[in-house]
Coordinates of C-alpha atoms and ligand atoms in Angstrom, one line a residue:
X1 CA 70.8 -45.6 -60.0
X2 CA 73.9 -46.5 -61.9
X3 CA 74.4 -50.2 -62.5
X4 CA 78.2 -50.1 -62.3
X5 CA 79.6 -52.0 -59.3
X6 CA 82.0 -50.0 -57.2
X7 CA 84.8 -52.0 -55.4
X8 CA 85.6 -50.0 -52.3
X9 CA 89.0 -50.3 -50.6
X10 CA 87.6 -49.5 -47.2
X11 CA 84.9 -52.1 -47.4
X12 CA 86.0 -55.6 -46.1
X13 CA 83.9 -58.7 -45.8
X14 CA 84.4 -62.0 -44.0
X15 CA 83.0 -65.2 -45.6
X16 CA 82.9 -68.9 -44.9
X17 CA 80.7 -71.8 -44.0
X18 CA 78.9 -72.4 -40.7
X19 CA 81.2 -72.4 -37.7
X20 CA 84.2 -71.2 -39.7
X21 CA 84.8 -68.6 -37.0
X22 CA 83.9 -65.3 -38.7
X23 CA 82.3 -63.8 -35.6
X24 CA 85.3 -64.7 -33.6
X25 CA 87.9 -63.4 -36.1
X26 CA 86.1 -60.1 -36.6
X27 CA 87.5 -58.8 -33.3
X28 CA 91.1 -59.2 -34.6
X29 CA 90.1 -57.5 -37.8
X30 CA 88.6 -54.5 -35.9
X31 CA 91.6 -54.3 -33.7
X32 CA 94.0 -54.3 -36.6
X33 CA 92.2 -51.4 -38.1
X34 CA 91.6 -49.4 -34.9
X35 CA 95.3 -49.7 -34.0
X36 CA 96.0 -47.7 -37.1
X37 CA 93.5 -45.0 -36.0
X38 CA 90.7 -45.9 -38.3
X39 CA 87.0 -45.7 -37.5
X40 CA 85.5 -49.2 -37.9
X41 CA 81.8 -50.0 -38.5
X42 CA 81.1 -53.7 -37.8
X43 CA 78.0 -55.1 -39.4
X44 CA 76.5 -58.4 -40.7
X45 CA 74.3 -59.9 -43.3
X46 CA 71.5 -60.7 -43.7
X47 CA 70.8 -57.7 -41.4
X48 CA 72.6 -54.6 -40.3
X49 CA 69.6 -52.3 -40.1
X50 CA 66.4 -52.8 -38.1
X51 CA 64.4 -53.6 -41.2
X52 CA 67.1 -55.8 -42.7
X53 CA 67.2 -57.7 -39.3
X54 CA 63.5 -58.3 -39.6
X55 CA 64.0 -59.7 -43.1
X56 CA 66.8 -61.9 -41.7
X57 CA 64.4 -63.3 -39.1
X58 CA 61.8 -64.0 -41.9
X59 CA 64.5 -65.7 -44.1
X60 CA 66.0 -67.8 -41.4
X61 CA 62.5 -68.3 -39.8
X62 CA 63.9 -68.1 -36.3
X63 CA 61.5 -65.8 -34.6
X64 CA 58.4 -67.7 -33.6
X65 CA 56.4 -64.4 -33.3
X66 CA 56.8 -63.9 -37.0
X67 CA 55.0 -67.1 -37.8
X68 CA 51.4 -67.3 -38.7
X69 CA 49.0 -70.1 -38.6
X70 CA 49.8 -72.8 -41.2
X71 CA 53.3 -71.3 -42.0
X72 CA 54.8 -74.8 -41.6
X73 CA 52.8 -75.8 -44.7
X74 CA 54.3 -73.1 -46.9
X75 CA 58.1 -73.6 -47.4
X76 CA 60.0 -70.6 -48.5
X77 CA 61.1 -71.0 -52.1
X78 CA 64.7 -70.6 -53.1
X79 CA 63.7 -67.7 -55.3
X80 CA 61.9 -65.9 -52.5
X81 CA 64.9 -66.5 -50.2
X82 CA 67.2 -64.9 -52.8
X83 CA 64.9 -61.9 -53.1
X84 CA 64.7 -61.5 -49.3
X85 CA 68.4 -61.5 -48.9
X86 CA 68.8 -58.9 -51.6
X87 CA 66.0 -56.8 -50.1
X88 CA 67.9 -56.8 -46.8
X89 CA 71.1 -55.9 -48.6
X90 CA 69.6 -53.0 -50.6
X91 CA 68.6 -51.5 -47.3
X92 CA 71.9 -52.3 -45.6
X93 CA 73.9 -50.7 -48.3
X94 CA 71.9 -47.5 -48.4
X95 CA 71.3 -47.0 -44.7
X96 CA 74.6 -48.1 -43.2
X97 CA 77.4 -49.1 -45.6
X98 CA 77.5 -46.2 -48.1
X99 CA 77.1 -43.5 -45.4
X100 CA 79.9 -45.0 -43.3
X101 CA 82.2 -45.2 -46.3
X102 CA 81.3 -41.7 -47.3
X103 CA 82.4 -40.3 -44.0
X104 CA 85.8 -42.1 -44.2
X105 CA 85.1 -45.2 -42.0
X106 CA 86.1 -48.8 -42.7
X107 CA 83.1 -51.1 -42.9
X108 CA 83.6 -54.8 -41.9
X109 CA 80.7 -57.0 -42.8
X110 CA 80.2 -60.6 -41.5
X111 CA 79.0 -61.9 -44.9
X112 CA 78.0 -60.0 -48.1
X113 CA 77.0 -60.8 -51.7
X114 CA 79.6 -63.7 -52.0
X115 CA 77.3 -65.6 -49.6
X116 CA 74.4 -65.2 -52.0
X117 CA 76.4 -66.7 -54.9
X118 CA 77.6 -69.5 -52.6
X119 CA 74.3 -70.3 -50.7
X120 CA 71.6 -69.4 -53.2
X121 CA 73.7 -70.0 -56.3
X122 CA 75.8 -73.1 -55.6
X123 CA 73.7 -74.3 -52.6
X124 CA 70.2 -73.9 -54.0
X125 CA 71.1 -74.0 -57.6
X126 CA 69.8 -70.6 -58.7
X127 CA 71.2 -69.0 -61.8
X128 CA 74.3 -66.9 -61.0
X129 CA 73.5 -64.6 -63.8
X130 CA 70.3 -63.6 -61.9
X131 CA 72.3 -63.0 -58.8
X132 CA 74.8 -60.9 -60.8
X133 CA 71.9 -58.8 -62.1
X134 CA 70.6 -58.2 -58.6
X135 CA 74.1 -57.3 -57.4
X136 CA 74.4 -54.7 -60.2
X137 CA 71.0 -53.2 -59.9
X138 CA 70.2 -53.4 -56.1
X139 CA 73.7 -53.3 -54.5
X140 CA 76.3 -51.7 -56.8
X141 CA 79.0 -52.2 -54.2
X142 CA 81.7 -54.9 -53.6
X143 CA 84.3 -55.2 -50.9
X144 CA 87.9 -54.4 -51.8
X145 CA 89.0 -57.2 -49.5
X146 CA 87.3 -60.5 -48.7
X147 CA 88.7 -62.9 -46.2
X148 CA 87.4 -66.4 -46.8
X149 CA 87.7 -68.6 -43.6
X150 CA 87.9 -72.0 -45.2
X151 CA 87.0 -75.0 -43.1
X152 CA 86.0 -78.7 -43.6
X153 CA 82.2 -78.8 -43.5
X154 CA 81.9 -81.4 -40.8
X155 CA 84.4 -79.6 -38.6
X156 CA 82.4 -76.4 -38.9
X157 CA 79.1 -78.1 -38.1
X158 CA 80.7 -79.9 -35.2
X159 CA 81.7 -76.5 -33.7
X160 CA 78.1 -75.2 -33.8
X161 CA 76.3 -78.5 -33.0
X162 CA 74.1 -78.2 -29.9
X163 CA 74.3 -74.4 -30.0
X164 CA 70.7 -73.9 -31.0
X165 CA 67.8 -75.9 -29.8
X166 CA 66.1 -75.2 -33.1
X167 CA 68.4 -75.0 -36.1
X168 CA 67.4 -72.3 -38.6
X169 CA 66.3 -73.0 -42.2
X170 CA 69.8 -73.1 -43.5
X171 CA 71.4 -74.8 -40.6
X172 CA 68.9 -77.6 -41.2
X173 CA 70.4 -78.4 -44.6
X174 CA 72.4 -81.6 -45.2
X175 CA 76.2 -81.8 -45.6
X176 CA 76.1 -82.0 -49.4
X177 CA 74.4 -78.5 -49.5
X178 CA 77.3 -77.2 -47.4
X179 CA 79.9 -78.9 -49.6
X180 CA 78.5 -77.1 -52.6
X181 CA 78.6 -73.8 -50.7
X182 CA 82.2 -74.4 -49.7
X183 CA 83.2 -75.3 -53.3
X184 CA 81.4 -72.2 -54.5
X185 CA 83.4 -69.9 -52.1
X186 CA 86.7 -71.6 -53.1
X187 CA 85.9 -71.1 -56.8
X188 CA 85.2 -67.5 -56.3
X189 CA 88.4 -67.0 -54.3
X190 CA 90.4 -68.6 -57.2
X191 CA 88.6 -66.5 -59.8
X192 CA 89.3 -63.2 -57.9
X193 CA 92.7 -63.5 -56.2
X194 CA 93.2 -59.8 -56.0
X195 CA 90.1 -59.4 -53.8
X196 CA 90.1 -62.7 -51.8
X197 CA 92.5 -64.0 -49.1
X198 CA 91.9 -67.6 -48.1
X199 CA 92.5 -68.3 -44.4
X200 CA 92.9 -71.8 -42.9
X201 CA 90.1 -71.7 -40.4
X202 CA 91.1 -75.1 -38.8
X203 CA 93.9 -73.3 -36.9
X204 CA 93.4 -72.1 -33.3
X205 CA 91.3 -69.0 -32.8
X206 CA 94.5 -67.1 -32.0
X207 CA 96.3 -68.3 -35.2
X208 CA 93.2 -67.4 -37.3
X209 CA 93.1 -63.9 -35.6
X210 CA 96.8 -63.4 -36.5
X211 CA 96.3 -64.5 -40.1
X212 CA 93.3 -62.1 -40.4
X213 CA 95.4 -59.2 -38.9
X214 CA 98.3 -60.0 -41.2
X215 CA 96.1 -60.1 -44.3
X216 CA 94.6 -56.7 -43.4
X217 CA 98.0 -55.2 -42.7
X218 CA 99.2 -56.3 -46.1
X219 CA 96.1 -55.0 -47.7
X220 CA 96.5 -51.6 -46.1
X221 CA 100.1 -51.5 -47.2
X222 CA 99.2 -52.4 -50.8
X223 CA 96.7 -49.5 -50.8
X224 CA 99.0 -46.9 -49.3
Ligands
LIG301 N1 73.1 -66.4 -46.0 C1 72.6 -66.7 -47.2 O1 72.1 -67.8 -47.4 N2 72.7 -65.8 -48.2 C2 73.3 -64.6 -48.1 O2 73.4 -63.8 -49.0 C3 73.8 -64.3 -46.7 C4 73.6 -65.2 -45.7 C5 74.4 -63.0 -46.5 C6 73.5 -66.4 -41.6 O3 73.4 -67.0 -40.4 C7 73.0 -67.4 -42.6 O4 72.5 -66.7 -43.7 C8 74.1 -68.3 -43.0 C9 74.2 -68.1 -44.5 C10 72.9 -67.4 -44.9 N3 73.8 -69.7 -42.7 N4 74.6 -70.6 -42.6 N5 75.3 -71.4 -42.4 P1 74.4 -66.8 -39.2 O5 75.1 -65.5 -39.4 O6 73.7 -67.0 -38.0 O7 75.4 -68.1 -39.6 P2 76.9 -68.1 -39.8 O8 77.4 -66.9 -40.6 O9 77.2 -69.4 -40.4 O10 77.5 -68.0 -38.3 P3 78.1 -69.1 -37.4 O11 77.6 -70.4 -37.6 O12 78.0 -68.5 -36.0 O13 79.6 -69.1 -37.9 P4 80.8 -68.2 -37.6 O14 80.4 -66.8 -37.2 O15 81.7 -68.3 -38.8 O16 81.5 -68.8 -36.3 P5 81.8 -68.3 -34.8 O17 80.4 -67.9 -34.2 O18 82.8 -67.3 -34.7 O19 82.3 -69.7 -34.2 C11 81.4 -70.8 -34.1 C12 81.9 -71.7 -32.9 O20 83.2 -72.2 -33.2 C13 82.0 -70.9 -31.6 O21 81.7 -71.8 -30.6 C14 83.5 -70.5 -31.5 O22 83.9 -70.4 -30.2 C15 84.1 -71.7 -32.2 N6 85.3 -71.3 -32.9 C16 85.6 -70.2 -33.6 N7 86.8 -70.1 -34.1 C17 87.4 -71.3 -33.8 C18 88.6 -71.9 -34.1 N8 89.6 -71.3 -34.8 N9 88.9 -73.2 -33.6 C19 88.0 -73.8 -32.8 N10 86.7 -73.3 -32.5 C20 86.4 -72.1 -33.0

């Protein structure tokens, strides 16, 4: 396949740290697009296809049934985590995202490759050049618009505290990991102002929803 990365104007991603409110804001995003008569495909990462969802479960280690005897003695390496997330993404892009874009739909993804740069790159310390290579070779696609829901790490974690009885592998990380992730997202937004819109996620759910809808409306106008 070609190694060039296509930035697609009908592909939109939501990014941010834990508890930033992406899943909540995605409804406003869908509504803003549907009101204008567009077909919208909502999806998420890691995941979005049956196989990619199984890879997600492996990566986040949430599904007890996937565990074998002695698994607790074999921590997943950062490198394996990166490759798992890209294996899921390679499936997702080919099975869901590209076909939807090709038939003219908008695709809205709760997280995409920016999360790999932030979590596996800035969080785990893996080389961003390796991530860029995987992005070029295995994905080849980038959102035209990325909404970064930016929130203080502690505030985000407080929102999700007590939600899960057993936090997943990433939720179990310490605050300094999430501070590096947040800084990574913010650096990417500054580096690519034409693609990113940063939204203050400390506002009320309604205000965040309105900011998301406004950002999308402006984006659509700029593309008309
Ligand atoms: N990951 C990775 O490492 N590498 C990658 O390449 C990719 C992902 C793609 C996915 O898990 C994990 O995978 C993620 C990164 C990693 N781990 N972390 N952290 P996930 O999808 O389960 O986790 P998440 O994306 O962080 O989801 P989340 O914690 O549910 O956050 P959210 O979707 O942004 O938030 P929410 O569910 O909309 O809201 C959380 C709570 O806050 C909920 O009770 C809401 O009612 C409340 N909320 C929402 N908005 C507000 C506002 N505005 N004010 C007050 N309260 C609010």
